[in-house]
Amino acid sequence: MSSVSSSRSAQEWNHNSVEKFKKQHIIKPGTKESCDELIRERKITGANGKDKKKRNTFIISTFDKVKDICKRRQHVSENLYRSSEKMDILYCKLQNNETYKGVKIKKHIVIACENIENVLQPVHFERWFNLRAALYSL
């Protein structure tokens, strides 16, 4: 009986990870792109749950399109997958511990995907991919 509850807890945790990913990183095209408003409305905080998060990246897309990155399997490492196309993102950075400055850019992104009920689902935004920086680091 404990294995059933353990299994259920793992499923709940995985579903919560997907929902947290959506809340923290997905904005539909046409959404007002105000970092301050988005971060406040979605109650996005730093790792301790209290302080303001230093930076956050929003993917301007639908969840289904982001989820497709997991299916295409442009595998980077372990559970990380890279988008095959550049995506519109809104990069928000905290200024003077008060307000956020946002910049909209188009980049390849890398996300972590987990197998949840036999479907790869995005659970973590890893980074946006900068080819020039990657070449210099070689």
PDB file of N, CA, C and O in Angstrom, residues 1 17 20 44 52 66-67 69 86 90 115 130-131:
ATOM      1  N   MET A   1       0.815  -1.194   0.000  1.00  0.00           N
ATOM      2  CA  MET A   1       0.000   0.000   0.000  1.00  0.00           C
ATOM      3  C   MET A   1       0.856   1.254   0.000  1.00  0.00           C
ATOM      4  O   MET A   1       0.517   2.233  -0.614  1.00  0.00           O
ATOM      5  N   SER A  17       5.397  19.986 -11.053  1.00  0.00           N
ATOM      6  CA  SER A  17       6.563  20.530 -11.757  1.00  0.00           C
ATOM      7  C   SER A  17       6.162  21.092 -13.115  1.00  0.00           C
ATOM      8  O   SER A  17       6.648  22.140 -13.522  1.00  0.00           O
ATOM      9  N   LYS A  20       4.181  24.313 -12.438  1.00  0.00           N
ATOM     10  CA  LYS A  20       5.108  25.382 -12.030  1.00  0.00           C
ATOM     11  C   LYS A  20       5.865  25.907 -13.246  1.00  0.00           C
ATOM     12  O   LYS A  20       6.039  27.114 -13.400  1.00  0.00           O
ATOM     13  N   ILE A  44       5.913  34.839  -8.723  1.00  0.00           N
ATOM     14  CA  ILE A  44       7.212  34.215  -8.936  1.00  0.00           C
ATOM     15  C   ILE A  44       8.208  34.847  -7.956  1.00  0.00           C
ATOM     16  O   ILE A  44       8.348  36.064  -7.901  1.00  0.00           O
ATOM     17  N   LYS A  52      12.631  38.593  -4.204  1.00  0.00           N
ATOM     18  CA  LYS A  52      12.367  38.686  -5.636  1.00  0.00           C
ATOM     19  C   LYS A  52      13.377  37.833  -6.390  1.00  0.00           C
ATOM     20  O   LYS A  52      14.550  37.774  -6.026  1.00  0.00           O
ATOM     21  N   VAL A  66       5.897  24.308 -26.795  1.00  0.00           N
ATOM     22  CA  VAL A  66       7.077  24.096 -25.952  1.00  0.00           C
ATOM     23  C   VAL A  66       7.226  22.612 -25.636  1.00  0.00           C
ATOM     24  O   VAL A  66       8.326  22.064 -25.669  1.00  0.00           O
ATOM     25  N   LYS A  67       6.117  21.955 -25.357  1.00  0.00           N
ATOM     26  CA  LYS A  67       6.124  20.517 -25.067  1.00  0.00           C
ATOM     27  C   LYS A  67       6.685  19.730 -26.258  1.00  0.00           C
ATOM     28  O   LYS A  67       7.353  18.709 -26.072  1.00  0.00           O
ATOM     29  N   ILE A  69       9.152  20.398 -28.011  1.00  0.00           N
ATOM     30  CA  ILE A  69      10.619  20.370 -27.945  1.00  0.00           C
ATOM     31  C   ILE A  69      11.065  19.032 -27.361  1.00  0.00           C
ATOM     32  O   ILE A  69      12.042  18.440 -27.816  1.00  0.00           O
ATOM     33  N   LYS A  86      14.506  28.936 -33.330  1.00  0.00           N
ATOM     34  CA  LYS A  86      14.593  30.031 -32.372  1.00  0.00           C
ATOM     35  C   LYS A  86      13.186  30.370 -31.910  1.00  0.00           C
ATOM     36  O   LYS A  86      12.231  30.295 -32.676  1.00  0.00           O
ATOM     37  N   LEU A  90      11.012  36.459 -23.476  1.00  0.00           N
ATOM     38  CA  LEU A  90      11.070  37.711 -22.734  1.00  0.00           C
ATOM     39  C   LEU A  90      11.979  37.460 -21.546  1.00  0.00           C
ATOM     40  O   LEU A  90      11.649  36.668 -20.657  1.00  0.00           O
ATOM     41  N   ASN A 115       9.704  12.198 -18.046  1.00  0.00           N
ATOM     42  CA  ASN A 115       8.691  11.254 -18.502  1.00  0.00           C
ATOM     43  C   ASN A 115       7.599  11.180 -17.442  1.00  0.00           C
ATOM     44  O   ASN A 115       7.824  10.683 -16.344  1.00  0.00           O
ATOM     45  N   ASN A 130      22.995  30.544 -26.783  1.00  0.00           N
ATOM     46  CA  ASN A 130      23.745  31.555 -27.510  1.00  0.00           C
ATOM     47  C   ASN A 130      24.902  30.854 -28.222  1.00  0.00           C
ATOM     48  O   ASN A 130      25.869  30.461 -27.586  1.00  0.00           O
ATOM     49  N   LEU A 131      24.770  30.692 -29.516  1.00  0.00           N
ATOM     50  CA  LEU A 131      25.762  29.958 -30.290  1.00  0.00           C
ATOM     51  C   LEU A 131      27.141  30.590 -30.179  1.00  0.00           C
ATOM     52  O   LEU A 131      28.138  29.907 -29.987  1.00  0.00           O
TER      53      LEU A 131
END
